[in-house]
PDB file of C-alpha atoms in Angstrom:
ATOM      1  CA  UNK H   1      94.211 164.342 123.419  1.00 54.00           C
ATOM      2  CA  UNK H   2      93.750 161.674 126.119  1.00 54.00           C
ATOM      3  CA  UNK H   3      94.649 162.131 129.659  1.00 56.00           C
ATOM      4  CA  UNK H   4      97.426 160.250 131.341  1.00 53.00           C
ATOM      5  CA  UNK H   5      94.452 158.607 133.469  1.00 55.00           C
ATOM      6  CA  UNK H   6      92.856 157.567 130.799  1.00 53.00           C
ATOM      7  CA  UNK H   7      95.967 156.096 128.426  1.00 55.00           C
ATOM      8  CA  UNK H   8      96.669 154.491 131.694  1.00 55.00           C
ATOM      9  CA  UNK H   9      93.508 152.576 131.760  1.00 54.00           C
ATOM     10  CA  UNK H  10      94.215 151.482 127.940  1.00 49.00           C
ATOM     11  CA  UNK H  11      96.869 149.978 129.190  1.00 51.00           C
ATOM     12  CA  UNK H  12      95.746 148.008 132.161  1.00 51.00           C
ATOM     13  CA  UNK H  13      93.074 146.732 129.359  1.00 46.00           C
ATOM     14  CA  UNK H  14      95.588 145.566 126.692  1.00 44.00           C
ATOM     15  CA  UNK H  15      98.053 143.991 129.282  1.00 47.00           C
ATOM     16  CA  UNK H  16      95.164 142.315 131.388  1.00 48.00           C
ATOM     17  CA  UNK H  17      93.922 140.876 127.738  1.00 45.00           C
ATOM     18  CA  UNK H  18      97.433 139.432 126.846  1.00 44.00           C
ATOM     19  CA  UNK H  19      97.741 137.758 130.455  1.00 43.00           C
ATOM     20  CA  UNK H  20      94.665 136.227 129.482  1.00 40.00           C
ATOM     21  CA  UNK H  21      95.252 135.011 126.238  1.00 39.00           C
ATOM     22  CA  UNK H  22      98.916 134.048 127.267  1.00 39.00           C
ATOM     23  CA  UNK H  23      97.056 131.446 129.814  1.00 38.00           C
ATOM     24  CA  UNK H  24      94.837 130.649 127.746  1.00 38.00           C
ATOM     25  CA  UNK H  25      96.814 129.376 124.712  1.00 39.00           C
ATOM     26  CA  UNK H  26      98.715 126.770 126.401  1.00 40.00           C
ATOM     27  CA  UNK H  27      94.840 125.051 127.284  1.00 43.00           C
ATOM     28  CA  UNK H  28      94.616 124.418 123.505  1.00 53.00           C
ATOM     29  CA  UNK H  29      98.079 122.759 123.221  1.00 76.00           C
ATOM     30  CA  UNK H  30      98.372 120.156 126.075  1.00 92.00           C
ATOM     31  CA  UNK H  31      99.025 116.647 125.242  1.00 97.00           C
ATOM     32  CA  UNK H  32      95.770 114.893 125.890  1.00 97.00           C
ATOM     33  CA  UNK H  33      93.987 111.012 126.193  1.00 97.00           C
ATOM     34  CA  UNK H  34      90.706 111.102 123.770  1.00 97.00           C
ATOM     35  CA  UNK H  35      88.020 109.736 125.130  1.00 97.00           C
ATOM     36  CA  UNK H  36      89.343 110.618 128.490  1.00 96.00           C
ATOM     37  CA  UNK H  37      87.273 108.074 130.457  1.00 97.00           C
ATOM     38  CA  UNK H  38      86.996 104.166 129.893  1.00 97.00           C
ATOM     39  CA  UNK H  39      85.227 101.182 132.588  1.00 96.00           C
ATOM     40  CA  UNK H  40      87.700  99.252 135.130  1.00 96.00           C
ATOM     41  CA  UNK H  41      88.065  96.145 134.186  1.00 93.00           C
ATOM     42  CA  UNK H  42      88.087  96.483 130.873  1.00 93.00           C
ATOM     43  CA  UNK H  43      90.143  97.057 127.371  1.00 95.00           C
ATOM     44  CA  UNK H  44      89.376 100.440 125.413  1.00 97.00           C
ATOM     45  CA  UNK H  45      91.143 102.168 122.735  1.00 98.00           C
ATOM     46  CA  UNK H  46      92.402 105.641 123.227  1.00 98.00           C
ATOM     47  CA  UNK H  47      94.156 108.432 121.179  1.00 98.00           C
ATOM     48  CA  UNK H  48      97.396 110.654 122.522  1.00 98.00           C
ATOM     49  CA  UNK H  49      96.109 114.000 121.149  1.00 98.00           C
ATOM     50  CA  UNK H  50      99.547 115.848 120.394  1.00 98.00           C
ATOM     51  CA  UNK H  51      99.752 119.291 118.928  1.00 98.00           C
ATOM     52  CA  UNK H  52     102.681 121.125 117.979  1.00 97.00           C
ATOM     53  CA  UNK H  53     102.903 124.294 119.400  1.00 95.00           C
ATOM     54  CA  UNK H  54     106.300 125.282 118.417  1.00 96.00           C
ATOM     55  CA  UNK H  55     105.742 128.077 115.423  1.00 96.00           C
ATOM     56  CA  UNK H  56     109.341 126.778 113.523  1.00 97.00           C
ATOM     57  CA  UNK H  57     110.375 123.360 114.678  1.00 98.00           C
ATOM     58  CA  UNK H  58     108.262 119.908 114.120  1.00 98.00           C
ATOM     59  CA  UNK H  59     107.460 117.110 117.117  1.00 98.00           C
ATOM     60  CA  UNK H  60     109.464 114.107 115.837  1.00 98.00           C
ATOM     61  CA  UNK H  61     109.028 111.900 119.101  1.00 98.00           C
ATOM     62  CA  UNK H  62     106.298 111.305 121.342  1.00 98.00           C
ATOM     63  CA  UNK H  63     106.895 109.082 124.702  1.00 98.00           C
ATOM     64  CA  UNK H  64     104.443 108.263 126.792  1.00 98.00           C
ATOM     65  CA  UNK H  65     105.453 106.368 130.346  1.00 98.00           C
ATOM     66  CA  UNK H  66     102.736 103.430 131.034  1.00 97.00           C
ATOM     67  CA  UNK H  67     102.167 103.243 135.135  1.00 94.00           C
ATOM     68  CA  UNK H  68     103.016  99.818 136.312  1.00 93.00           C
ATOM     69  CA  UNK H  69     101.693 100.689 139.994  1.00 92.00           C
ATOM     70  CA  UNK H  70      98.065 100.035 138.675  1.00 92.00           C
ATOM     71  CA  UNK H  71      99.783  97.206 136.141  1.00 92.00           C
ATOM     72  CA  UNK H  72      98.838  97.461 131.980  1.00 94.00           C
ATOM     73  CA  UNK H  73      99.441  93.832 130.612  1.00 91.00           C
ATOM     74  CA  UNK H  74      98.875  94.228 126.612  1.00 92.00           C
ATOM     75  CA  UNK H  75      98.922  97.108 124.478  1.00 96.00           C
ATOM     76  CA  UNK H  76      98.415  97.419 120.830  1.00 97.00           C
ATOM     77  CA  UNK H  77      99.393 100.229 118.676  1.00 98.00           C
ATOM     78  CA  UNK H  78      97.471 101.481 115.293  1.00 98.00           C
ATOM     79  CA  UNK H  79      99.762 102.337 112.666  1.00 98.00           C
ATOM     80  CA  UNK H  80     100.429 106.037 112.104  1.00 98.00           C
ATOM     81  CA  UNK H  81     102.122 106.770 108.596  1.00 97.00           C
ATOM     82  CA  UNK H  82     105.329 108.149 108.744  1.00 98.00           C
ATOM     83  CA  UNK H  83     106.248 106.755 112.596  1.00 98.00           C
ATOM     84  CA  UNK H  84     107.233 103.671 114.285  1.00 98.00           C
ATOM     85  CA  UNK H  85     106.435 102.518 117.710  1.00 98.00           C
ATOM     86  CA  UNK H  86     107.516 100.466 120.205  1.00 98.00           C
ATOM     87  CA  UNK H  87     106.181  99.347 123.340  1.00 97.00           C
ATOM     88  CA  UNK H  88     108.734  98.314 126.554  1.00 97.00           C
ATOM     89  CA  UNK H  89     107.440  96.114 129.747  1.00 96.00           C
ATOM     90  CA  UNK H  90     108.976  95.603 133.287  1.00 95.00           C
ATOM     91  CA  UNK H  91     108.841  92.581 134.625  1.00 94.00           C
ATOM     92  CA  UNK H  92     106.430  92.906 138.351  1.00 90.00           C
ATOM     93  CA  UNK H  93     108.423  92.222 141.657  1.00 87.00           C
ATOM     94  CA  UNK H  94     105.139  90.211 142.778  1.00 83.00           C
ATOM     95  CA  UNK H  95     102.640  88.967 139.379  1.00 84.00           C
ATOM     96  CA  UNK H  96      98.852  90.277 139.555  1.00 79.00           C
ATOM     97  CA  UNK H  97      95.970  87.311 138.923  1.00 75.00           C
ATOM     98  CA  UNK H  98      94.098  88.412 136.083  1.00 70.00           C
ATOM     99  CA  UNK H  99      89.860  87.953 136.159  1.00 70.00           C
ATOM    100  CA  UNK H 100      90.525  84.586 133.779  1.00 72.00           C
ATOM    101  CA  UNK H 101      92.809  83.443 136.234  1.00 73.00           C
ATOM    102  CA  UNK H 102      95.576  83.836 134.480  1.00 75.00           C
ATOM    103  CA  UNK H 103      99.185  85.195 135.602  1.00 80.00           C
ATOM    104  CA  UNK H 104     100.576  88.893 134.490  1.00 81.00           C
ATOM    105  CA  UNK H 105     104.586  88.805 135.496  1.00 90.00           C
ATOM    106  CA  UNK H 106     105.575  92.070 133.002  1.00 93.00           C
ATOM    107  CA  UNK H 107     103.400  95.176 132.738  1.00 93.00           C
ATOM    108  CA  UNK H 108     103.784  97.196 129.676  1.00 96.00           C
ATOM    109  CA  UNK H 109     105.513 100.334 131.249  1.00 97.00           C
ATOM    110  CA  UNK H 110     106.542 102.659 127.869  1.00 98.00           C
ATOM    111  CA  UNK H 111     105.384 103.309 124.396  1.00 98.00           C
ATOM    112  CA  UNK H 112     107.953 105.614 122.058  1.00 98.00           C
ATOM    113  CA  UNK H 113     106.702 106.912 118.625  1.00 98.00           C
ATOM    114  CA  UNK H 114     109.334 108.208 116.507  1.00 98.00           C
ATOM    115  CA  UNK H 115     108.851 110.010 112.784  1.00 98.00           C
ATOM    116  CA  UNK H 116     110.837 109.548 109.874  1.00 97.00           C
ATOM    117  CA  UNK H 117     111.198 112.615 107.399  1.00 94.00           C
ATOM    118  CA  UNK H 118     107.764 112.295 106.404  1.00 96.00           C
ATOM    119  CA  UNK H 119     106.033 111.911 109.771  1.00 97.00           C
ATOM    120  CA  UNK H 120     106.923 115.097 111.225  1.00 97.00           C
ATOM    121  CA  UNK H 121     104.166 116.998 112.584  1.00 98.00           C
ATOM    122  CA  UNK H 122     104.546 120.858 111.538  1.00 97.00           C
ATOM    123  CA  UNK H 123     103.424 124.017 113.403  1.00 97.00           C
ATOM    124  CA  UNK H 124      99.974 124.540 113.500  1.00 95.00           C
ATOM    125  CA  UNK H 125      99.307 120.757 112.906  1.00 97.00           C
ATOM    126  CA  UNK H 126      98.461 117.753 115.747  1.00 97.00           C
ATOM    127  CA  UNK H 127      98.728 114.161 115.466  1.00 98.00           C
ATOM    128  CA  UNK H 128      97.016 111.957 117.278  1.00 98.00           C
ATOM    129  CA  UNK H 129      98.274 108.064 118.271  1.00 98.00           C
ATOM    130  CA  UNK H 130      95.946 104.839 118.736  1.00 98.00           C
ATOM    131  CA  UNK H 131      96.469 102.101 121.213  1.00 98.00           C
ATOM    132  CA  UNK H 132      94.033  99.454 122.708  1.00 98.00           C
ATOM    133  CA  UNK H 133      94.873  98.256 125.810  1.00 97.00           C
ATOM    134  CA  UNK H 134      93.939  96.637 128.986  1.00 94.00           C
ATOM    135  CA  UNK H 135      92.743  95.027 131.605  1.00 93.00           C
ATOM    136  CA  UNK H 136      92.174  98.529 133.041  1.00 95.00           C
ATOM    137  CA  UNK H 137      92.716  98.196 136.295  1.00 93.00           C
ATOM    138  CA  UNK H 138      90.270  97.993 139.346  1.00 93.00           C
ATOM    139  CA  UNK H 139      91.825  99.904 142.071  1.00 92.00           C
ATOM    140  CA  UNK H 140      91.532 103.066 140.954  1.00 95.00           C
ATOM    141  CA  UNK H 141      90.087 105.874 139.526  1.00 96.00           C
ATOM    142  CA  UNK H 142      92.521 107.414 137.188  1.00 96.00           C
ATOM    143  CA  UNK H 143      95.785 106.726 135.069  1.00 97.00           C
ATOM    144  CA  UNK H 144      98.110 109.667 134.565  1.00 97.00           C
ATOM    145  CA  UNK H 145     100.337 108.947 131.616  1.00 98.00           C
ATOM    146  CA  UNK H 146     103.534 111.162 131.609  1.00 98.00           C
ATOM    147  CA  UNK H 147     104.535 112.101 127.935  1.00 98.00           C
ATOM    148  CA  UNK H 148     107.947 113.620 126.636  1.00 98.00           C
ATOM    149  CA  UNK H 149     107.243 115.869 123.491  1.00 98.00           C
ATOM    150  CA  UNK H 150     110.308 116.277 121.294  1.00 98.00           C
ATOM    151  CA  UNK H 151     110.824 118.894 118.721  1.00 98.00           C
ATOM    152  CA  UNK H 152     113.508 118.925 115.489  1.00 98.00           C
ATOM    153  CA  UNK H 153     115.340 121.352 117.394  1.00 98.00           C
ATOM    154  CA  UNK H 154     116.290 119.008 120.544  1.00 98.00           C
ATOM    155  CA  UNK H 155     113.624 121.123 122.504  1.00 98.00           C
ATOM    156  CA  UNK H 156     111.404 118.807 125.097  1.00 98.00           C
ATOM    157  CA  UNK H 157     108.184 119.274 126.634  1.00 98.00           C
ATOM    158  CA  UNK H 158     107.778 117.253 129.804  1.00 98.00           C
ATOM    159  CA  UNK H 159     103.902 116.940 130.093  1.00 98.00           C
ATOM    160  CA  UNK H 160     104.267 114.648 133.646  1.00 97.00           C
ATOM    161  CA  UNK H 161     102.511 117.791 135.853  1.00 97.00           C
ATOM    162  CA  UNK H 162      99.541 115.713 138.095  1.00 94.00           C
ATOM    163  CA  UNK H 163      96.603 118.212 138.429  1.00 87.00           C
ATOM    164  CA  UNK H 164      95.648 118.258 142.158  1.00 88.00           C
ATOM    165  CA  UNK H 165      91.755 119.164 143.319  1.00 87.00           C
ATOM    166  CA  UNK H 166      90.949 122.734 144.577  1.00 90.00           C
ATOM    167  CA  UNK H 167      93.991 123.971 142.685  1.00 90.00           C
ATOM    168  CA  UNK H 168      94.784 125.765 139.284  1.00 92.00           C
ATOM    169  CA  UNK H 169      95.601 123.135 136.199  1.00 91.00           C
ATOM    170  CA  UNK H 170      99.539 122.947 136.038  1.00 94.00           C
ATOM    171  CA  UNK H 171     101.310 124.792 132.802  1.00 93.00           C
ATOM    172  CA  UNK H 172     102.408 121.127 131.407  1.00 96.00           C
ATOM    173  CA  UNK H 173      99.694 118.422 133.084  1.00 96.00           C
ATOM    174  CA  UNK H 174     100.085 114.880 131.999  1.00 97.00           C
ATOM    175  CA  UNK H 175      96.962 113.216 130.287  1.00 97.00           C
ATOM    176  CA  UNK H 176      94.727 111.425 132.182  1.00 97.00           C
ATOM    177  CA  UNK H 177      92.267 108.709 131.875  1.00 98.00           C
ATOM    178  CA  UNK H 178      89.752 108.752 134.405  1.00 97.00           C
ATOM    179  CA  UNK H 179      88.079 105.364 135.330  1.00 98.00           C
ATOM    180  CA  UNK H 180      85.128 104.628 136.027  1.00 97.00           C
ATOM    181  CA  UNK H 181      82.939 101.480 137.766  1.00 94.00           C
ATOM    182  CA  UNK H 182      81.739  98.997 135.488  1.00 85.00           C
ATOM    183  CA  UNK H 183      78.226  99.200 134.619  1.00 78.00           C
ATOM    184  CA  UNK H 184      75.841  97.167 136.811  1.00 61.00           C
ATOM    185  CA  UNK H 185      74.657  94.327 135.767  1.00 43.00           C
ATOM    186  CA  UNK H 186      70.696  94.578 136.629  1.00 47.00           C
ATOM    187  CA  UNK H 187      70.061  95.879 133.186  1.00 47.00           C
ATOM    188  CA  UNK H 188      70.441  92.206 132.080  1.00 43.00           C
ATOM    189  CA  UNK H 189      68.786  90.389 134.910  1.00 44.00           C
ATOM    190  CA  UNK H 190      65.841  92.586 133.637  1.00 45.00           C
ATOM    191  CA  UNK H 191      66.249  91.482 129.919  1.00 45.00           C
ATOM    192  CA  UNK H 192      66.020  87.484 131.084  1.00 50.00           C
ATOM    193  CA  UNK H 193      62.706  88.235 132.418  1.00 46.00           C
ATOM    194  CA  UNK H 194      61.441  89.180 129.281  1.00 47.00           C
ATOM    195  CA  UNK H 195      61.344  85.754 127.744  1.00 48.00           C
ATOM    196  CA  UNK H 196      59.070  84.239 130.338  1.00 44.00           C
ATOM    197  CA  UNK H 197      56.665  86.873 130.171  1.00 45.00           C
ATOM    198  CA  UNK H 198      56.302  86.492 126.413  1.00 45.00           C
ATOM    199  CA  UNK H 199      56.050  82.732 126.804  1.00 45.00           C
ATOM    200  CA  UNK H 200      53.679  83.237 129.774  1.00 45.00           C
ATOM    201  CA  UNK H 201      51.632  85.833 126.870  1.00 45.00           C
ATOM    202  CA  UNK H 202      51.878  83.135 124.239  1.00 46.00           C
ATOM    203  CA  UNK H 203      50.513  80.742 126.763  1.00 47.00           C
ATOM    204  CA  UNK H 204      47.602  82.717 127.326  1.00 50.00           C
ATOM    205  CA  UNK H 205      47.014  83.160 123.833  1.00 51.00           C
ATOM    206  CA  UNK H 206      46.986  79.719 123.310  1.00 52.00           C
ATOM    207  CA  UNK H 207      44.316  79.226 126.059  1.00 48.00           C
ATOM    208  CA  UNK H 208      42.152  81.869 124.814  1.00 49.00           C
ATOM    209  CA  UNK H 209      42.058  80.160 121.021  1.00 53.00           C
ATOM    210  CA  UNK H 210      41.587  77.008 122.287  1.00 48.00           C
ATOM    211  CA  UNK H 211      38.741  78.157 124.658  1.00 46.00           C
ATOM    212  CA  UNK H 212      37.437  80.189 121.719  1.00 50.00           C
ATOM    213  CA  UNK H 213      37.420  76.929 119.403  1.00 46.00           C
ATOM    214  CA  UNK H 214      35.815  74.894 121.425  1.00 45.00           C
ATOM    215  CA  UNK H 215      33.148  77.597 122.214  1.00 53.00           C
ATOM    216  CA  UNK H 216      32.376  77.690 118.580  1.00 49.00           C
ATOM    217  CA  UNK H 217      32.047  73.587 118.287  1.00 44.00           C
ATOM    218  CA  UNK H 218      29.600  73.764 120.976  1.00 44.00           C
ATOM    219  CA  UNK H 219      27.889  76.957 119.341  1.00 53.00           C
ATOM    220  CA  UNK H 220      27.713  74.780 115.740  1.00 45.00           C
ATOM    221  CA  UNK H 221      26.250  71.340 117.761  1.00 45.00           C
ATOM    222  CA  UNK H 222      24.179  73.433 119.355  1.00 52.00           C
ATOM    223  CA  UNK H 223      22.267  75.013 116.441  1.00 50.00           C
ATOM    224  CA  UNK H 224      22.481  71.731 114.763  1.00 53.00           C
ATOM    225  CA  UNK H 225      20.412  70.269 117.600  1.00 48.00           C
ATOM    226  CA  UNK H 226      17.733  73.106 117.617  1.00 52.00           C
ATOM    227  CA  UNK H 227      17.326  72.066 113.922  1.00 50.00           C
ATOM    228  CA  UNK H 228      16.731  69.161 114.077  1.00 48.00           C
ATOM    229  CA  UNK H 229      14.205  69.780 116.840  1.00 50.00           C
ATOM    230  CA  UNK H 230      12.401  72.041 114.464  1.00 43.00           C
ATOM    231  CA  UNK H 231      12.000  69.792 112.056  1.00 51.00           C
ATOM    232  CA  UNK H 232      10.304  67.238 114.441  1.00 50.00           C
ATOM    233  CA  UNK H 233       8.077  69.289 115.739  1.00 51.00           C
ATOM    234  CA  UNK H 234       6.543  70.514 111.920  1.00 50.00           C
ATOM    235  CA  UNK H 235       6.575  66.844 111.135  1.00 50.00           C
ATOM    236  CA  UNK H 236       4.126  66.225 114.267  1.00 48.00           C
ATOM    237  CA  UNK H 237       0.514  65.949 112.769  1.00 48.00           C
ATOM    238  CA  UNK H 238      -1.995  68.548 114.531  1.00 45.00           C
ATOM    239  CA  UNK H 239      -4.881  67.358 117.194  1.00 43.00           C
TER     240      UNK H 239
END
């Protein structure tokens, strides 16, 4: 029979391995941006990663709030079957200039995806939701996207929680693309230098054939002359 120590100790074991697998679940559930990092600057394409943690209702709505601080002008969505999407925008109190120069007065600032009966996605399942968009902004390094997960049952996750550094991830964090710098542009200074150099090795070639011709004229008149020399000299009568 075990000692009240020891059953004790079982205990503290068994409860200190639920607390850990309690935290731990909820890591495998979040909402999530895949690839979660793209260039400023740029357009990408991303996915909203969304599983359904619920183990009897079914997500039937995903929204995901755009931020218009850091302004979005065009988004496209990929079809998903069984769901329909829209996309809002908010006009801008002062328009950004775009790189081409052109004007942006409305930033997209919402995207809603909402399932029919078909497009429900179950327990145990995830769905994941496609958009291109862009320019990605230059100012920053990040773009927190808060999402509203609705179930079948009216329940609503808000995943809108901003992780902050030095300090534990929240229980509901939003997704987050991280952005970085462009890449720099040396890479292709470097490629236009190839070119010359191969025309600069062709040149050389060119030389070296030429010089190599010529060295083989001279080489033929040469012997051509010491021939003919012969010749003269055995047709010379002797003394």
């Amino acid at each position: 029979m075990r000692s009240l120590p020891a059953r004790r100790s079982v205990t503290a074991v068994v409860l200190a391995a639920g607390a850990v697998l309690a935290t731990a679940v909820p890591a495998f559930a979040h909402v999530t941006v895949q690839p979660n990092t793209a260039q400023q600057g740029g357009y990408t394409a991303v996915a909203f990663r969304v599983p359904d943690e619920s183990a009897t209702a079914s997500t039937v709505k995903l929204e995901v709030t755009v931020p218009t601080d850091h302004p979005i002008a065009s988004v496209s969505t990929q079809p998903v079957p069984g769901w329909s999407a829209t996309v809002d925008k908010t006009p801008l109190t002062t328009p950004v200039k775009t790189d081409d120069g052109d004007s942006v007065t409305a930033a997209v600032s919402k995207i809603t995806w909402t399932a029919d009966a078909t497009g429900k996605v179950g327990p145990g399942q995830f769905q994941e939701f496609k958009i291109s968009f862009g320019p990605l902004p230059k100012d920053t390094d990040k773009l927190v996207f808060k999402a509203l997960q609705t179930y079948d049952d009216g329940t609503v996750v808000r995943w809108i929680d901003e992780a902050k550094p030095g300090q534990p991830e929240p229980q509901h964090p939003a997704p987050t693309l991280t952005l970085t710098p462009a890449a720099n542009a040396a890479p292709a200074a470097a490629l236009n230098v190839a070119p010359t150099t191969t025309a600069a090795a062709k040149s050389d070639d060119g030389t070296a054939r030429t010089l190599g011709v010529v060295g083989i004229v001279v080489g033929v008149v040469g012997a051509g002359l010491g021939a003919a020399g012969l010749r003269r000299r055995s047709g010379t009568p002797s003394a």
